């Protein structure tokens, strides 16, 4: 008789049977989804700028949006050429200026451009930085620099994205090899390794293929999601596979797959809740990279669960018998010494742990967080980082911020610039309002027709004609009526108008005048496009302060207040790397608290539901939170800067994922103490949990370490390093601190439990048909029918620890259908020995 015909297991058993029986249909649907995903993964848009994830209401974010809408930023690059004389540097400068697509090359004999036998050129291209043609000009510049010892620093193109993709591919390959090695070592059959591998590959491909549904994802999420998906969710496949191997010892292939799946669905689902809970905490961050990563990783966990519950059963049906034929020696040793050490030091380790936690809290609060990349160092440097480092080591640099003010009033801008130039923290200001023109005038200076005639060496009547035409084009007829001689026009506007009139043939200039205007035209147009918008003007303020630091951050507030005083009724924005980092700092101060509190509360709620105890969740969270504090105390002790995003992401993952190790130990210990002495219980619990901790912990720790060593991107490097270090600390604490805490806190756990009845175990005796639903210890002589609950036919002398037991005298229910051959083997049969099981 087939197993699905027996009325046992309820909904979960029926669902498992449906999945197993419809495996061919599932394979077809998954195959279609995989093919689609292989194409759709190319549709994913990746955001490489962290400032895109600033809080929507922040002033810096609004300023960046205004600048993107109203101003054009032309492509640029910094070129450093080492080991040449100043004369050679000048010659190279002229050579670069002649390259098609190069608009200007800034170079002079100051230390900002020539120092230590090295030249630094600031090149501006003819095209906006988003124009692909810029790359052609950049490549031409690189070709001209080929004979030299040159370094190129630019944000043009997708160089960073390409390098990150290459690094992630390499990291993924290394992690895959590690996973195969670890699974081979910790598994009991060789055939389960490809089953688990295929299950994960299916989940990873479908997750990548659905990222396009999110619109645009960050480069961080795009880079680490697959690796973290593997490290965080591989346990789900391992749990199900272990369940299958247990059931296959006493059941046929199909029945084993169905029964193990019915048990694995709630078990794996519960295991994923803490991980998902930790990730959900990131959704509450003001800095929107947190929600971006959280959505990507939660989606990855969902596809991992889906793959384990739908694809893996079919793979087990295909390769289940092969698993039995490829069994090998269990390479994972027992660790009884850990349990014995825990019991012997149960009164010593917990107080030491408390002292370490107090110290860790102190040092982690002083962790040197930074909000930019300047002081961060990665084990490897890419070509862009090498160029930036060479430039920074050879030439002095200035922090720069853009100040955006309401446009249309050059006089007010000049007044603001004078206030800025009076600040010792400001080195210089670049603006249309103070840009030099010709004849000692500024581009923004307003000139009358006579002044313009004298400047351009025109006869006065021609100048009046030009001014009248300018007034007509601008529909300023009142200027003509009141007298053109009194009409004052900004020099830059008049010069550009004259160029248009010459081009249209209305005005003829001599050769020298025409050449002067033609040379100035491109410069003026680019200047206006970069510094003047439809509603706002932009000025570039160069500081004498470093780009990062509290003094710089405070001074940006001073800049904003000074500008606002000149435009009390208008909006003023200050934006730049310094203000970006200032916004990161302000959002971090809030996000750090929110993420910590929310992740703890979510995990606490899951653990309360799991253990039905108030004490146990607090003890487990204390251990993992202690590991988090220790993790971020380490940088403070060694004086190593940490990118702020590292703390937000890693603390969430560490709380959500690493606490699973503690749950495995606590669950087993709690069950074993019902029938064992605490010493034997903790030894058994550690032996039971060690393979799981070894598998999951090793993969997560190694994944983090590989990320940190093989990537050159500072954000990804920091996340990998902290995740690897934090996982190792968590493993050490759950192996060598948590057991002592569980033993020492036994009384607390018992008194804070709200599920177990506070009564002694009851002794029941019965003969005939006895129905049991609970935890029992005692003797059975007869046959048993049931997985978790069922009936005993024979003589029973049992102690009921929890649940209920009905004897014939208490009107037991009619017996179920007789079990099929082989099914009864899975039940507990009497042998005159004491047993303890959920029957």
Short mmCIF file of N, CA and C in Angstrom, two decimals, residues 558-618:
data_model
loop_
_atom_site.label_atom_id
_atom_site.label_comp_id
_atom_site.label_asym_id
_atom_site.label_seq_id
_atom_site.Cartn_x
_atom_site.Cartn_y
_atom_site.Cartn_z
N UNK A 558 27.98 75.96 8.01
CA UNK A 558 28.25 77.40 7.97
C UNK A 558 28.09 77.94 6.55
N UNK A 559 28.57 77.16 5.57
CA UNK A 559 28.41 77.58 4.17
C UNK A 559 26.94 77.70 3.82
N UNK A 560 26.15 76.73 4.24
CA UNK A 560 24.71 76.74 3.93
C UNK A 560 24.03 77.95 4.59
N UNK A 561 24.35 78.22 5.84
CA UNK A 561 23.72 79.34 6.55
C UNK A 561 24.12 80.67 5.92
N UNK A 562 25.40 80.78 5.51
CA UNK A 562 25.86 82.02 4.88
C UNK A 562 25.13 82.26 3.57
N UNK A 563 25.01 81.22 2.76
CA UNK A 563 24.30 81.36 1.48
C UNK A 563 22.83 81.66 1.70
N UNK A 564 22.23 81.02 2.69
CA UNK A 564 20.81 81.24 2.96
C UNK A 564 20.53 82.67 3.39
N UNK A 565 21.51 83.28 4.07
CA UNK A 565 21.32 84.68 4.50
C UNK A 565 21.22 85.64 3.32
N UNK A 566 21.78 85.26 2.18
CA UNK A 566 21.70 86.11 0.98
C UNK A 566 20.43 85.82 0.19
N UNK A 567 19.82 84.66 0.43
CA UNK A 567 18.60 84.29 -0.28
C UNK A 567 17.56 83.80 0.73
N UNK A 568 17.07 84.69 1.58
CA UNK A 568 16.17 84.26 2.67
C UNK A 568 14.86 83.64 2.17
N UNK A 569 14.45 83.96 0.94
CA UNK A 569 13.18 83.45 0.43
C UNK A 569 13.37 82.32 -0.60
N UNK A 570 14.61 81.96 -0.87
CA UNK A 570 14.87 80.93 -1.87
C UNK A 570 15.51 79.70 -1.25
N UNK A 571 15.56 78.64 -2.02
CA UNK A 571 16.19 77.40 -1.57
C UNK A 571 17.67 77.44 -1.90
N UNK A 572 18.47 77.00 -0.94
CA UNK A 572 19.92 76.94 -1.10
C UNK A 572 20.37 75.52 -0.81
N UNK A 573 21.29 75.00 -1.63
CA UNK A 573 21.79 73.64 -1.44
C UNK A 573 23.31 73.63 -1.43
N UNK A 574 23.86 72.74 -0.62
CA UNK A 574 25.31 72.52 -0.59
C UNK A 574 25.53 71.03 -0.80
N UNK A 575 26.33 70.69 -1.81
CA UNK A 575 26.53 69.28 -2.13
C UNK A 575 27.98 69.04 -2.52
N UNK A 576 28.45 67.86 -2.21
CA UNK A 576 29.82 67.46 -2.51
C UNK A 576 30.17 66.23 -1.70
N UNK A 577 31.39 65.73 -1.87
CA UNK A 577 31.77 64.54 -1.12
C UNK A 577 31.70 64.77 0.38
N UNK A 578 32.06 65.95 0.82
CA UNK A 578 32.02 66.25 2.27
C UNK A 578 30.60 66.25 2.78
N UNK A 579 29.67 66.86 2.04
CA UNK A 579 28.28 66.87 2.50
C UNK A 579 27.65 65.48 2.38
N UNK A 580 28.07 64.73 1.35
CA UNK A 580 27.58 63.35 1.25
C UNK A 580 27.95 62.56 2.49
N UNK A 581 29.20 62.68 2.90
CA UNK A 581 29.67 61.95 4.07
C UNK A 581 28.99 62.46 5.35
N UNK A 582 28.72 63.75 5.39
CA UNK A 582 28.00 64.32 6.53
C UNK A 582 26.60 63.73 6.63
N UNK A 583 25.93 63.59 5.48
CA UNK A 583 24.60 62.96 5.49
C UNK A 583 24.69 61.49 5.90
N UNK A 584 25.74 60.79 5.42
CA UNK A 584 25.94 59.40 5.84
C UNK A 584 26.06 59.33 7.36
N UNK A 585 26.84 60.25 7.92
CA UNK A 585 27.04 60.24 9.37
C UNK A 585 25.73 60.47 10.11
N UNK A 586 24.94 61.44 9.66
CA UNK A 586 23.68 61.74 10.34
C UNK A 586 22.69 60.59 10.23
N UNK A 587 22.61 59.95 9.07
CA UNK A 587 21.68 58.82 8.93
C UNK A 587 22.17 57.62 9.71
N UNK A 588 23.49 57.45 9.80
CA UNK A 588 24.05 56.31 10.53
C UNK A 588 23.72 56.39 12.02
N UNK A 589 23.75 57.59 12.57
CA UNK A 589 23.46 57.75 14.00
C UNK A 589 22.06 57.26 14.34
N UNK A 590 21.14 57.40 13.41
CA UNK A 590 19.77 56.92 13.63
C UNK A 590 19.66 55.45 13.24
N UNK A 591 20.19 55.11 12.06
CA UNK A 591 20.05 53.75 11.53
C UNK A 591 20.71 52.71 12.43
N UNK A 592 21.83 53.07 13.05
CA UNK A 592 22.54 52.12 13.90
C UNK A 592 21.67 51.66 15.05
N UNK A 593 20.96 52.60 15.66
CA UNK A 593 20.07 52.25 16.77
C UNK A 593 18.86 51.48 16.26
N UNK A 594 18.28 51.96 15.17
CA UNK A 594 17.07 51.32 14.63
C UNK A 594 17.34 49.88 14.24
N UNK A 595 18.42 49.65 13.49
CA UNK A 595 18.73 48.30 13.02
C UNK A 595 18.97 47.36 14.19
N UNK A 596 19.73 47.82 15.18
CA UNK A 596 20.03 46.97 16.34
C UNK A 596 18.76 46.60 17.09
N UNK A 597 17.93 47.59 17.37
CA UNK A 597 16.72 47.35 18.16
C UNK A 597 15.74 46.48 17.38
N UNK A 598 15.50 46.81 16.11
CA UNK A 598 14.52 46.06 15.33
C UNK A 598 14.96 44.62 15.12
N UNK A 599 16.23 44.40 14.81
CA UNK A 599 16.70 43.03 14.61
C UNK A 599 16.57 42.21 15.89
N UNK A 600 16.88 42.80 17.02
CA UNK A 600 16.74 42.09 18.30
C UNK A 600 15.28 41.78 18.58
N UNK A 601 14.39 42.75 18.35
CA UNK A 601 12.97 42.53 18.64
C UNK A 601 12.38 41.45 17.74
N UNK A 602 12.73 41.47 16.46
CA UNK A 602 12.18 40.46 15.54
C UNK A 602 12.69 39.08 15.91
N UNK A 603 13.98 38.96 16.14
CA UNK A 603 14.54 37.66 16.52
C UNK A 603 13.99 37.21 17.86
N UNK A 604 13.80 38.16 18.78
CA UNK A 604 13.23 37.82 20.09
C UNK A 604 11.82 37.25 19.94
N UNK A 605 11.02 37.87 19.08
CA UNK A 605 9.66 37.37 18.85
C UNK A 605 9.68 35.95 18.28
N UNK A 606 10.59 35.70 17.33
CA UNK A 606 10.69 34.36 16.75
C UNK A 606 11.10 33.35 17.80
N UNK A 607 12.06 33.71 18.64
CA UNK A 607 12.54 32.78 19.66
C UNK A 607 11.51 32.55 20.76
N UNK A 608 10.75 33.56 21.09
CA UNK A 608 9.68 33.36 22.07
C UNK A 608 8.67 32.34 21.56
N UNK A 609 8.35 32.43 20.30
CA UNK A 609 7.42 31.48 19.70
C UNK A 609 8.04 30.09 19.62
N UNK A 610 9.35 30.04 19.35
CA UNK A 610 10.04 28.75 19.20
C UNK A 610 10.20 28.03 20.52
N UNK A 611 10.68 28.75 21.54
CA UNK A 611 11.02 28.09 22.81
C UNK A 611 9.91 28.19 23.86
N UNK A 612 8.94 29.10 23.62
CA UNK A 612 7.88 29.31 24.61
C UNK A 612 8.49 29.54 25.99
N UNK A 613 9.49 30.40 26.00
CA UNK A 613 10.19 30.73 27.23
C UNK A 613 10.69 32.16 27.11
N UNK A 614 10.62 32.90 28.20
CA UNK A 614 11.13 34.27 28.19
C UNK A 614 12.62 34.32 28.42
N UNK A 615 13.15 33.35 29.15
CA UNK A 615 14.57 33.36 29.50
C UNK A 615 15.46 32.91 28.37
N UNK A 616 15.07 31.85 27.67
CA UNK A 616 15.93 31.30 26.62
C UNK A 616 16.23 32.30 25.52
N UNK A 617 15.26 33.02 24.95
CA UNK A 617 15.58 34.00 23.90
C UNK A 617 16.58 35.05 24.37
N UNK A 618 16.42 35.51 25.62
CA UNK A 618 17.32 36.54 26.12
C UNK A 618 18.74 36.02 26.23
#
